[in-house]
XYZ file of C-alpha atoms in Angstrom:
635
model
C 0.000 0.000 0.000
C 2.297 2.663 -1.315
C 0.051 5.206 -0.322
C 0.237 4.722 3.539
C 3.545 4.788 3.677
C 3.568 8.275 1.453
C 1.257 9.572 3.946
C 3.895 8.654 6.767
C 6.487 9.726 4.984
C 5.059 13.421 4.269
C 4.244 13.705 7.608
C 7.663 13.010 8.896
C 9.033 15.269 6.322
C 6.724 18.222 6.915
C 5.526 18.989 10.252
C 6.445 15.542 11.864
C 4.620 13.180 14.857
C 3.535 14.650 17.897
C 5.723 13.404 20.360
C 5.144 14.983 23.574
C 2.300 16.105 25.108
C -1.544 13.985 25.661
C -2.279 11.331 23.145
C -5.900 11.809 22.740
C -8.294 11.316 19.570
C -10.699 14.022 20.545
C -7.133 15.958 18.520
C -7.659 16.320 15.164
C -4.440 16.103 14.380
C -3.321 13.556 16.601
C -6.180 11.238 15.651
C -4.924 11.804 11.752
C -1.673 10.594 12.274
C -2.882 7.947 14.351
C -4.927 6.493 11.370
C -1.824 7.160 9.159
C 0.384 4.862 11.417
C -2.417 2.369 11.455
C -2.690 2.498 7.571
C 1.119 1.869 7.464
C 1.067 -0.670 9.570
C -1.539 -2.380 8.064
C -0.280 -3.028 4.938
C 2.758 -4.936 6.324
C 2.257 -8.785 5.611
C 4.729 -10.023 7.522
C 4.970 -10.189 11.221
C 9.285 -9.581 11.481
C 8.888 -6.407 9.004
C 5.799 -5.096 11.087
C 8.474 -5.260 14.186
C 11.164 -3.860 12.211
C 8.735 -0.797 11.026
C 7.647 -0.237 14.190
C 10.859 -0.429 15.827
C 11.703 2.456 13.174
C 8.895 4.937 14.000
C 9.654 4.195 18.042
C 11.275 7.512 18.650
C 9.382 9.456 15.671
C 6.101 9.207 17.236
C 4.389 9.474 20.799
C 4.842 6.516 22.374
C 1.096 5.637 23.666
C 0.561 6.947 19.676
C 2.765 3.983 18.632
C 1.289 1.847 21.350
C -2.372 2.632 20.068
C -1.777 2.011 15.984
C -0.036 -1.261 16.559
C -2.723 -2.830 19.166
C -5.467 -1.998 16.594
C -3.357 -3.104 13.662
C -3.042 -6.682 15.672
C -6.947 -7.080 16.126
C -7.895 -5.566 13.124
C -5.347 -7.025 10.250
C -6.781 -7.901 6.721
C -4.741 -11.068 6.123
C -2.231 -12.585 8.698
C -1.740 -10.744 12.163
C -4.222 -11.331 14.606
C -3.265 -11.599 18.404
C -4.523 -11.568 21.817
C -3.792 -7.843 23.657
C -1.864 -7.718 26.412
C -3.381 -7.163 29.858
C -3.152 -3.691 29.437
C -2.302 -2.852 33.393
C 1.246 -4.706 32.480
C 2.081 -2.080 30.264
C 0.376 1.026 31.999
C 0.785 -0.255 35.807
C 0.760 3.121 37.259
C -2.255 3.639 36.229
C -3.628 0.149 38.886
C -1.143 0.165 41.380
C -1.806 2.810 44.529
C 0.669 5.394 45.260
C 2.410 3.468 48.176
C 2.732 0.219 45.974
C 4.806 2.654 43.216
C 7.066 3.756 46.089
C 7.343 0.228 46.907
C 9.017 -0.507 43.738
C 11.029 2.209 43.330
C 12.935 1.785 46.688
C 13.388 -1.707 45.997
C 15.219 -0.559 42.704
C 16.881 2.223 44.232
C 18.262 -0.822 46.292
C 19.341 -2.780 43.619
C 16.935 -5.251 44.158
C 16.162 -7.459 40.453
C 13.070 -9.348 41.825
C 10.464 -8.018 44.031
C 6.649 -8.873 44.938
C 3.645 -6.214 45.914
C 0.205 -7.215 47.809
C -2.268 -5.238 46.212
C -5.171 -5.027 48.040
C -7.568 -2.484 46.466
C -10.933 -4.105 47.788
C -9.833 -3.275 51.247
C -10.950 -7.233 52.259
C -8.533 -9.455 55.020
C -7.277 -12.240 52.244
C -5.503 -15.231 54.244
C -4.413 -12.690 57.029
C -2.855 -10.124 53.891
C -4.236 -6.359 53.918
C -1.820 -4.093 52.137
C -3.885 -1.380 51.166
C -5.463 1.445 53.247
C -7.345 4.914 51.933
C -8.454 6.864 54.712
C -11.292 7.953 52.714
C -13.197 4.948 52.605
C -14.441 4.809 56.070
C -16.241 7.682 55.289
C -17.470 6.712 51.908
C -19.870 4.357 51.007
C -18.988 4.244 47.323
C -15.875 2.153 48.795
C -17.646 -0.957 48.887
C -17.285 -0.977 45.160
C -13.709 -0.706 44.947
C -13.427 -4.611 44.385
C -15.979 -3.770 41.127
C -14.969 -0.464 39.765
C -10.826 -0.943 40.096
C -11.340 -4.874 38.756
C -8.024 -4.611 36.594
C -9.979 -7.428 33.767
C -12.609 -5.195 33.780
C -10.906 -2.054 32.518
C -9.256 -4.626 30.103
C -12.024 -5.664 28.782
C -13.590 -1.892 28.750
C -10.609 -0.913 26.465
C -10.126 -3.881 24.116
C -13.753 -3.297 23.036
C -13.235 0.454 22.101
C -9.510 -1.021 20.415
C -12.044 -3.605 18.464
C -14.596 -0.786 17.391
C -12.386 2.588 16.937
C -14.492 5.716 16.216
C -12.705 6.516 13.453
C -12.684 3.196 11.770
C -15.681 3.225 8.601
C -16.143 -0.434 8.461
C -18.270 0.372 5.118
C -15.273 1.157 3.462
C -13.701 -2.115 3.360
C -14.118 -5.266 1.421
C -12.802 -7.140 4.407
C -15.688 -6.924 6.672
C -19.970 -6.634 6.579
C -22.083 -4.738 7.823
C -22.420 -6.954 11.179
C -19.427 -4.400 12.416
C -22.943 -2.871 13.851
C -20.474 -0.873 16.064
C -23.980 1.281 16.987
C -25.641 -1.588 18.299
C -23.181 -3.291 19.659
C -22.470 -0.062 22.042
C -25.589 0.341 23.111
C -25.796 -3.087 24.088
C -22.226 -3.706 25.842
C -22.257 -0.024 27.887
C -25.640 -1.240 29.002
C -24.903 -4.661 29.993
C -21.991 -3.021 31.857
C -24.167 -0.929 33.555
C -26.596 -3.365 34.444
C -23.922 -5.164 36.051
C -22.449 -2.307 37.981
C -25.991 -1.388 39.383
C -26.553 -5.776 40.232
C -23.602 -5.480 42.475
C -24.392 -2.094 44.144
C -27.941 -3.863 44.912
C -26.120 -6.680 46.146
C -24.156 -3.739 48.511
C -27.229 -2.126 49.544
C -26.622 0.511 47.615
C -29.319 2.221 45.332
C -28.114 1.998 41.717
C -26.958 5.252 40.253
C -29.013 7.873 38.958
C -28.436 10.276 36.009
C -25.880 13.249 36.000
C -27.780 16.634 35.060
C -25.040 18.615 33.907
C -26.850 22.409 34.514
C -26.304 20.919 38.463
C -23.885 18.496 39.065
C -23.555 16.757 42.023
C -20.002 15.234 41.893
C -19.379 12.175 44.176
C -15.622 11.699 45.835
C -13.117 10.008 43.779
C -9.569 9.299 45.091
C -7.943 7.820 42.562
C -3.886 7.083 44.484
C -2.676 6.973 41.499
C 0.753 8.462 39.918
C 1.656 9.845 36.438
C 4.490 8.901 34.548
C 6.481 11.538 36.196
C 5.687 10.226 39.899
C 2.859 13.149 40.085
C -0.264 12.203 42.090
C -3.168 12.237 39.630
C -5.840 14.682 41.136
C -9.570 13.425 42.311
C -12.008 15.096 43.790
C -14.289 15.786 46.733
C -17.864 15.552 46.959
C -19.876 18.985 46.395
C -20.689 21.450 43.329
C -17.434 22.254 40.616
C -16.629 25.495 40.667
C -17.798 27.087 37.719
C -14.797 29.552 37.369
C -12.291 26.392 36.558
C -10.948 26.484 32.925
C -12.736 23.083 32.686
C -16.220 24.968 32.792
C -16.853 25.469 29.188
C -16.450 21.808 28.725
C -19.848 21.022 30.504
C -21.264 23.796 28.867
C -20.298 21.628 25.233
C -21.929 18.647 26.668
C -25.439 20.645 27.646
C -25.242 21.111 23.710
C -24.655 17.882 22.076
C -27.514 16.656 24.779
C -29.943 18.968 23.525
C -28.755 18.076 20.000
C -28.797 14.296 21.015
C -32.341 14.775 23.114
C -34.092 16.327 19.506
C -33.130 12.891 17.953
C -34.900 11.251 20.526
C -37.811 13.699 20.770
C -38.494 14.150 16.819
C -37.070 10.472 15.944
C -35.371 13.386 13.173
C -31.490 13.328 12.428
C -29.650 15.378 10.660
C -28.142 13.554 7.313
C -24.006 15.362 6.958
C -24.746 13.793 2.812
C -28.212 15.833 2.285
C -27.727 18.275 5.062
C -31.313 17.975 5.920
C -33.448 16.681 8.943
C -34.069 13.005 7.791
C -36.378 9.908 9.988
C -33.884 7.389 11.264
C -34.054 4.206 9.150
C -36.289 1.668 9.940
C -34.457 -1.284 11.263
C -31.415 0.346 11.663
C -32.029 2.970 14.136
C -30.050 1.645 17.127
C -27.209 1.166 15.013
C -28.140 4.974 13.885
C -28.591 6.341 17.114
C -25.670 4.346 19.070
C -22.631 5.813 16.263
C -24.177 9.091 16.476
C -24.394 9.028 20.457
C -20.785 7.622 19.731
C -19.437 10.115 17.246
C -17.874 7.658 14.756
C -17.443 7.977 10.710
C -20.969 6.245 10.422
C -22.638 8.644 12.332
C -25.605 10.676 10.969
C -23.655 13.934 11.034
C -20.250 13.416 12.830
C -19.558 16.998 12.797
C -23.209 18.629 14.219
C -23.479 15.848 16.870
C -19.654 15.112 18.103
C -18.747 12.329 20.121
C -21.298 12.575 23.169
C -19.913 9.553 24.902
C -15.965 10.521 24.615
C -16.559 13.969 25.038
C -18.588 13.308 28.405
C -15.576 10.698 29.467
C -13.082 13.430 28.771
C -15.531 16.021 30.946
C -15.958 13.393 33.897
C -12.198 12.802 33.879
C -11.191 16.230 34.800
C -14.147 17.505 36.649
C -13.857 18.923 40.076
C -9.775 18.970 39.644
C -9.238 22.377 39.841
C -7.155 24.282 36.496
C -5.420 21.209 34.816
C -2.742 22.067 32.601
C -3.224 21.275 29.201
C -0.232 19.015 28.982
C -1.977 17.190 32.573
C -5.144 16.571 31.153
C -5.777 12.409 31.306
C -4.721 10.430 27.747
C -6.673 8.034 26.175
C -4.906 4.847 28.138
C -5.477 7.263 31.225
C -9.615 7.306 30.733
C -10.111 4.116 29.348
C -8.077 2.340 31.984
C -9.441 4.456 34.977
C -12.456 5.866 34.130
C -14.415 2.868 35.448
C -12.466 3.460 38.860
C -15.029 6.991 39.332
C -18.105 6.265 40.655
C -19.796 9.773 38.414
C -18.335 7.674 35.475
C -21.631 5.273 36.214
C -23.751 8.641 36.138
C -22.750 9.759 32.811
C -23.788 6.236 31.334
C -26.634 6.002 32.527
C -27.158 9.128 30.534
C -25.768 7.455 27.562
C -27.953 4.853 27.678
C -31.271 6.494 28.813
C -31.503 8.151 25.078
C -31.509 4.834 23.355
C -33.813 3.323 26.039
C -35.914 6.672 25.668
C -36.027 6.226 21.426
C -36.700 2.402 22.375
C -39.419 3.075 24.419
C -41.322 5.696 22.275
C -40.765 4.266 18.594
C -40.147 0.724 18.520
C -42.751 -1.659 19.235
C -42.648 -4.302 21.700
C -41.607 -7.914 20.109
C -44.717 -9.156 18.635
C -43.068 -12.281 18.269
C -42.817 -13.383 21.817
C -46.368 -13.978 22.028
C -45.842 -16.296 18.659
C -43.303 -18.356 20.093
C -45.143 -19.598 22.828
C -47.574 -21.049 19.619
C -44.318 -23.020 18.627
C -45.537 -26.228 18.632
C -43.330 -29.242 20.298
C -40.759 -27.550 22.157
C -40.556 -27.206 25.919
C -37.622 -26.225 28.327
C -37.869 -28.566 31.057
C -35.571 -27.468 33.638
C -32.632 -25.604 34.154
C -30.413 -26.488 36.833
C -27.302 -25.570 38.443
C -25.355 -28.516 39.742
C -23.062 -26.706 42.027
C -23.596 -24.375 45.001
C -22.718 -20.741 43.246
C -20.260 -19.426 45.653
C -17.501 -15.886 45.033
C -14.587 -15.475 47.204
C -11.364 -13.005 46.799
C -8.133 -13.857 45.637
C -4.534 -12.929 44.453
C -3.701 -12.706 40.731
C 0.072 -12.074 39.932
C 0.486 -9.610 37.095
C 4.273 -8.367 35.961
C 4.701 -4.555 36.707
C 8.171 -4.371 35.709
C 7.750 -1.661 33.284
C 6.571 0.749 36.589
C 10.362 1.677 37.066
C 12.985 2.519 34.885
C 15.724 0.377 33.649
C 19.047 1.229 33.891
C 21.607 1.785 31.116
C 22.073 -1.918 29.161
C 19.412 -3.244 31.735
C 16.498 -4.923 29.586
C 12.633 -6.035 30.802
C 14.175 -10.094 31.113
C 16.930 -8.747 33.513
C 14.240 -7.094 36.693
C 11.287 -9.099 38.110
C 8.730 -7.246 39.416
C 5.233 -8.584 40.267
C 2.419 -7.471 42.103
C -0.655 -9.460 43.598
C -3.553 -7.956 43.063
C -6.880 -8.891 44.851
C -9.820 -9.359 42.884
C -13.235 -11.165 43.116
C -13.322 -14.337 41.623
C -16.170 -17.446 41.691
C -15.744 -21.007 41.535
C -16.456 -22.112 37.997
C -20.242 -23.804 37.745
C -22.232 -25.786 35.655
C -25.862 -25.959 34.947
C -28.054 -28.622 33.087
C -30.667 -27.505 30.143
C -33.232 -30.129 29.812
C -35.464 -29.592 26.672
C -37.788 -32.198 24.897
C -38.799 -32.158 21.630
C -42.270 -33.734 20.535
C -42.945 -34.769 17.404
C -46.600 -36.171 16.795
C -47.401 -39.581 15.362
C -49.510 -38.215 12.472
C -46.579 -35.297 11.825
C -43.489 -36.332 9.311
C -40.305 -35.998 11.584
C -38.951 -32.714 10.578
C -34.193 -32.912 10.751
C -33.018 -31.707 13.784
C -33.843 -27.956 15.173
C -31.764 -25.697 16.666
C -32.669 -23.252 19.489
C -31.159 -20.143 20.733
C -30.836 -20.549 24.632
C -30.432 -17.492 26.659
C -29.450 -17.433 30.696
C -30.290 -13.697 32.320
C -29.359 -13.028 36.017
C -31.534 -10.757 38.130
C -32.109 -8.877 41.484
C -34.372 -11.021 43.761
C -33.963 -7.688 46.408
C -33.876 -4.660 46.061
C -31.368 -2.218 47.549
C -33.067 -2.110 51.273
C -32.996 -5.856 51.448
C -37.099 -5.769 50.360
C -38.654 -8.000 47.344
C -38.185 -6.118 44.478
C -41.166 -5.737 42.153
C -39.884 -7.314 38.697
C -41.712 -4.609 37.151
C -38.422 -2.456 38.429
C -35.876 -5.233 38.472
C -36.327 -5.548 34.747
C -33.574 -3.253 33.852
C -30.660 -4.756 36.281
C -30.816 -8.132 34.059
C -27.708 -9.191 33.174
C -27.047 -11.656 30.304
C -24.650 -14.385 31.721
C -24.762 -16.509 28.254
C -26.480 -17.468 25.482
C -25.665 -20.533 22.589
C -27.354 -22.264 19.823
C -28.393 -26.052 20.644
C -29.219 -28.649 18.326
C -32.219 -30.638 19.277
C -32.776 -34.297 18.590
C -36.300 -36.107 19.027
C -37.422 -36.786 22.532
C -35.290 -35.756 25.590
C -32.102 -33.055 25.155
C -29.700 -32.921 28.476
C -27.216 -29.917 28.069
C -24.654 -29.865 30.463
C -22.365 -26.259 29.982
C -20.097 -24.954 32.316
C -19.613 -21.240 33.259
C -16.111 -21.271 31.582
C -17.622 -21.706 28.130
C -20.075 -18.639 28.455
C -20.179 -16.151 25.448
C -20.772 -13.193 27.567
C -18.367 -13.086 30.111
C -15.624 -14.914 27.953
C -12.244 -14.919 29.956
C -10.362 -13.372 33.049
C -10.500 -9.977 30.476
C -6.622 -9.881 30.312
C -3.321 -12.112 29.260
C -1.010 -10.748 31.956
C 3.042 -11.754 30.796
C 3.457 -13.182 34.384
C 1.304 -15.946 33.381
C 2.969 -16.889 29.844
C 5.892 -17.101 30.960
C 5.228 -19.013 34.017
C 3.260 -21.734 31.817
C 6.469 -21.337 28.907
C 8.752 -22.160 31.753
C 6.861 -25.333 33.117
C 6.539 -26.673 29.813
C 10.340 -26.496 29.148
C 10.909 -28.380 32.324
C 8.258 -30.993 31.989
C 8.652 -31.170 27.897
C 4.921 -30.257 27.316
C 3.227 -28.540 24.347
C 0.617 -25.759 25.319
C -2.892 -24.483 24.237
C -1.349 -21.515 22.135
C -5.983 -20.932 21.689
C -4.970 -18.287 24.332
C -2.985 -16.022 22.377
C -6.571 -15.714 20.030
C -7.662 -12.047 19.968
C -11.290 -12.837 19.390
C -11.671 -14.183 23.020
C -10.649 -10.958 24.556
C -13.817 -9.306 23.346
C -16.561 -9.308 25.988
C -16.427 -9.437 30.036
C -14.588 -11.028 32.223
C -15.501 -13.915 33.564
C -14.286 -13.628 37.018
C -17.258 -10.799 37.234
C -20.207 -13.179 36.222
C -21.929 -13.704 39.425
C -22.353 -10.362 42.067
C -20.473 -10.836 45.620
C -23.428 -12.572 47.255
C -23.000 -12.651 50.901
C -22.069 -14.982 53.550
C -25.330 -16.368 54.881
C -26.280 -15.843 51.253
C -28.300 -13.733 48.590
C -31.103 -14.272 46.804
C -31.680 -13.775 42.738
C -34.157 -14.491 39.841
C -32.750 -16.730 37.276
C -34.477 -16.782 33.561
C -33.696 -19.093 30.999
C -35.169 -18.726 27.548
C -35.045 -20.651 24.019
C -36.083 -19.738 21.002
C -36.348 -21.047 17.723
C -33.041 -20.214 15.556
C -32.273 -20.421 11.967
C -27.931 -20.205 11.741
C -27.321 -17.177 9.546
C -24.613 -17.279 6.999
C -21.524 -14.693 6.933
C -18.091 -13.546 4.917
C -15.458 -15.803 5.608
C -13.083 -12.966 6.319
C -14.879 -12.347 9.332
C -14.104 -12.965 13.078
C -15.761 -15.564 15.218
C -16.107 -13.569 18.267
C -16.222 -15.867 21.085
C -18.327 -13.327 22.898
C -20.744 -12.819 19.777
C -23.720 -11.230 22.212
C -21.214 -8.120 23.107
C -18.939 -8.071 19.990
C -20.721 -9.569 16.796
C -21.147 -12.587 14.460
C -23.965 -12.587 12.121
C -24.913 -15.989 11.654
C -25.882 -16.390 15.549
C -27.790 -13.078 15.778
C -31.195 -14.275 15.652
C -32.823 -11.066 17.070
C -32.053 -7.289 18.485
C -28.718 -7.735 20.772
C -30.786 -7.119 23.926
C -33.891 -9.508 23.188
C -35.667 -9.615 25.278
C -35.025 -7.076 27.787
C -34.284 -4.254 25.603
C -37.733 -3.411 25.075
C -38.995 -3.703 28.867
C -42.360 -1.707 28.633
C -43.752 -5.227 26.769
C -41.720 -7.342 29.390
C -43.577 -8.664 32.894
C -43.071 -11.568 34.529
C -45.691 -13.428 32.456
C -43.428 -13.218 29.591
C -41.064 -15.828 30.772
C -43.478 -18.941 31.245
C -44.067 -22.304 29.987
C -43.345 -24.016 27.436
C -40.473 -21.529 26.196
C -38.806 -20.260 29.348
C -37.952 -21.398 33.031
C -37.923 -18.679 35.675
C -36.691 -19.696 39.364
C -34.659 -18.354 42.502
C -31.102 -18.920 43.205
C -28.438 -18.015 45.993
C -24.822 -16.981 45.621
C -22.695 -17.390 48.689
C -19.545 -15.293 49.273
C -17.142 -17.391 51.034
C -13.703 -15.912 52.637
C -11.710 -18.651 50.240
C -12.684 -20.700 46.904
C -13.805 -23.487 49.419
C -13.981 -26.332 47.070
């Protein structure tokens, strides 16, 4: 592609890379030369010349820049170069580990020291006698309970690695390579909401009401201590609870974001966009307006009109990040790896997405009907779910995960990553894996012709049982804290089906979120002593698209907490697709066109038609369960 590499090359000659500074792609002209590296990069075929071209540009460009264009070349290549990301925290571990952990390390280099372990215990909990973490804000603050949730290192993985997989400025039209199921709109709406679902399931679980929206004429901004340092050693800023100050340079920025909501709220209102081809108010288009509304609420090249409507959802990040910090330097203001590894740490990060969200839920709820098909199915003659059962007692605990977090220090002169050994342990919540049992039976009547075999759609959604204040909680308002824990096609034979799937094999919540170094080269130096091959399946970038799956079940408690379990089939009919595209692992969150049999969020995107009545017999089993949180994975 002689044409990227022109485009590098006049860039370098004229006015060069920005190499200092923030890396952000709200800049125009950082975002251009972003795409121009990417470009480049992507028309390398081989793996060695992609290292030796990058190792080229390393001191021509900003290095998160370079960082950024090679992780989306590697999930995004036409041909040959697809890998797993790494867990992102190994590479950016200032911005997990807390301020004393940092100064942990650097003494011990200061020392001389080549190896060295951390305890990093962000979720405050005792951990076989271990507590190495202490904020003295959060005996005051009752957002701390979350710490465990919001600072869950695979969850910012996973938070990132979708936004690498889907870039704004990526027109998936454009290329021969992909389809249209790149439905980066819907897809948006539905992962941001199943995230925030999620977050709100364990604040219930916490007796804590789930969040409210952010009105930004009056903000109400919640604490946020971050502990964190910059790459210089600089504490990044948080902030207290109270009202900004509206006299901060920062000010104007909310005032931008009152616009594109009024701009965004007239979509919503009129069900009117306005077209950037025809430059006219146009009606969103039938069966694609969630992928209409979610790119414009995004601000990517598919948008309506990129330009009139922005990027609400970065451009509300960005105003979150800074709010409340007093006058931040322009060269201090947070970096793309900053925000979209820490901006699930702030509990007013919750706020703004539940703004987000609350448009397409508001266009959802005034224009769209409610599935007419539901009622049909439960006419689908022959097919009944029996049962589903779990066969193990659901049960969370904490634990340790060892990450490497070498790269928090500086090397010294002819000192290289392989020659230092730095880990940390960091405590995270974590369940013992589970399986349930899906028993289905398929009739077929003596005067009927016995049809081949049919395949259903099976769907498993997690619910409150309680509400916040420990009462029963009306599933009328429990609807919208439903969480999808995993869905897969089954092939039916005649007569009885017994499906036995474990919780590691679940589409949704698809892996721990992040492949930290410690562990490959633990499991490369075990198999050199005991002479054993590996699954290299790991290193697969298409199962690093989704949640993790340490997060699938909420904390629970110790005596135990109740929750409503649904299970639903549905008849399916496997789509086809282009053979150039990726299998996502985690197809509900991240795409694949021959599985998606209806909206992403079917059923409980459209919750005015949705009651308790709509999950019966024959088509759906809907039962109480408990999850126990136990002080150790007691097995």
């Amino acid at each position: 592609n002689k044409e990227a590499i022109e485009n590098v090359k006049n860039i370098l000659e004229n006015e060069g890379f920005t190499k200092t500074g923030v890396f952000d792609l709200l800049d125009y002209d950082m975002r251009y030369q972003t795409t121009a590296l990417y470009d480049m990069f992507s028309a390398v075929l081989d793996w060695n010349v992609l290292r030796k071209v990058v190792d080229y540009m390393k001191n021509k460009v900003h290095p998160e820049q370079l960082t950024y264009a090679l992780a989306v070349t590697v999930y995004h290549h036409p041909r040959f170069i697809r890998l797993a990301p790494p867990n992102w925290f190994e590479v950016f571990p200032n911005y997990l580990l807390p301020a004393t952990s940092l100064r942990e390390l650097y003494k011990s280099k200061m020392e001389g020291k080549n190896e060295t372990l951390v305890y990093v215990n962000i979720a405050n909990q005792t951990v076989h006698g271990k507590n190495g973490y202490f904020n003295p804000f959060d005996d005051v603050d009752e957002e701390s309970k979350l710490k465990y949730f919001r600072e869950d290192m695979g969850l910012s993985n996973m938070f990132l690695n979708w936004h690498l997989h889907f870039p704004t400025w990526k027109n998936f039209s454009a290329s021969i390579l992909t389809e249209s199921w790149e439905d980066r709109g819907h897809l948006f709406y539905y992962f941001h909401q199943q995230l925030l679902a999620r977050y709100n399931l364990e604040r219930i679980n916490n007796r804590l009401k789930p969040v409210d929206r952010m009105s930004w004429s009056n903000v109400e901004m919640s604490r946020y201590i971050p502990d964190l340092l910059d790459n210089e050693g600089v504490p990044i800023l948080g902030r207290h609870t109270g009202k900004p100050d509206p006299h901060n340079t920062w000010w104007e920025r909310i005032q931008e974001m009152e616009n594109l909501e009024q701009r965004i709220q007239d979509v919503v209102d009129s069900n009117l966009v306005l077209n950037k081809y025809h430059h006219k108010l146009e009606p969103l288009k039938e069966g694609h307006e969630i992928y209409q509304l979610g790119n414009t609420l995004l601000g990517t090249d598919n948008s309506s009109h990129p330009e009139f409507y922005g990027s609400y959802f970065f451009g509300g990040m960005d105003t979150v990040s800074i709010m409340g910090k007093g006058d931040i330097p322009e060269h201090k203001e947070p970096g793309l790896f900053l925000k979209m590894l820490t901006s699930l740490r702030d509990p007013m990060f919750y706020q703004f997405l539940e703004n987000t969200i609350s448009y397409v839920a508001q266009y959802i709820y005034t224009y769209m009907n409610n599935y007419q098909e539901i009622d049909s199915l439960y006419n689908y003659d022959g097919l009944v779910l029996d049962s589903v059962d779990m066969n193990n007692r659901l049960t969370t605990h904490f634990a340790y995960e060892e990450i490497d977090v070498t790269r928090a220090v500086d090397l010294a002169a002819g000192e290289t990553i392989d020659d230092v050994k730095y880990r940390a342990k960091v405590l995270k919540l974590k369940h013992r894996p589970f399986s349930y049992t899906i028993n289905i039976t398929k009739y077929i009547k003596p005067t009927e012709v016995e049809k081949t075999n049919d395949l259903v759609m099976f769907r498993l959604f997690l619910g409150p049982k309680l509400d916040w204040r420990g009462r029963d909680f009306p599933f009328s308002q429990a609807r919208q804290y439903f969480i999808e824990i995993d869905r897969f096609p089954i092939e039916l034979v005649k007569g009885h089906n017994s499906i036995k799937r474990s919780s590691l094999n679940s589409t949704v919540y698809v892996n721990n979120g992040a492949l930290n170094y410690a562990f490959v080269e633990d499991r490369v130096r075990e198999g050199k002593v005991k002479k054993n091959d590996w699954d290299l399946s790991i290193f697969n970038e298409i199962s690093y698209c989704g949640f993790p799956n340490d997060l699938m079940l909420p904390k629970g408690e110790k005596h135990g907490t109740p929750f409503r379990l649904i299970g639903l089939i549905t008849p399916f009919t496997l789509g086809t697709q282009n053979g150039v595209v990726r299998d996502f692992k985690s197809f509900p969150l991240c795409g694949q066109p021959r599985f998606m049999d209806h909206w992403t969020g079917f059923p409980f995107d459209r919750v005015a038609g949705i009651t308790e009545e709509t999950f019966r017999a024959p088509f759906a089993i809907h039962k109480e369960i408990t999850i126990y949180h136990t002080s150790r994975d007691n097995k």
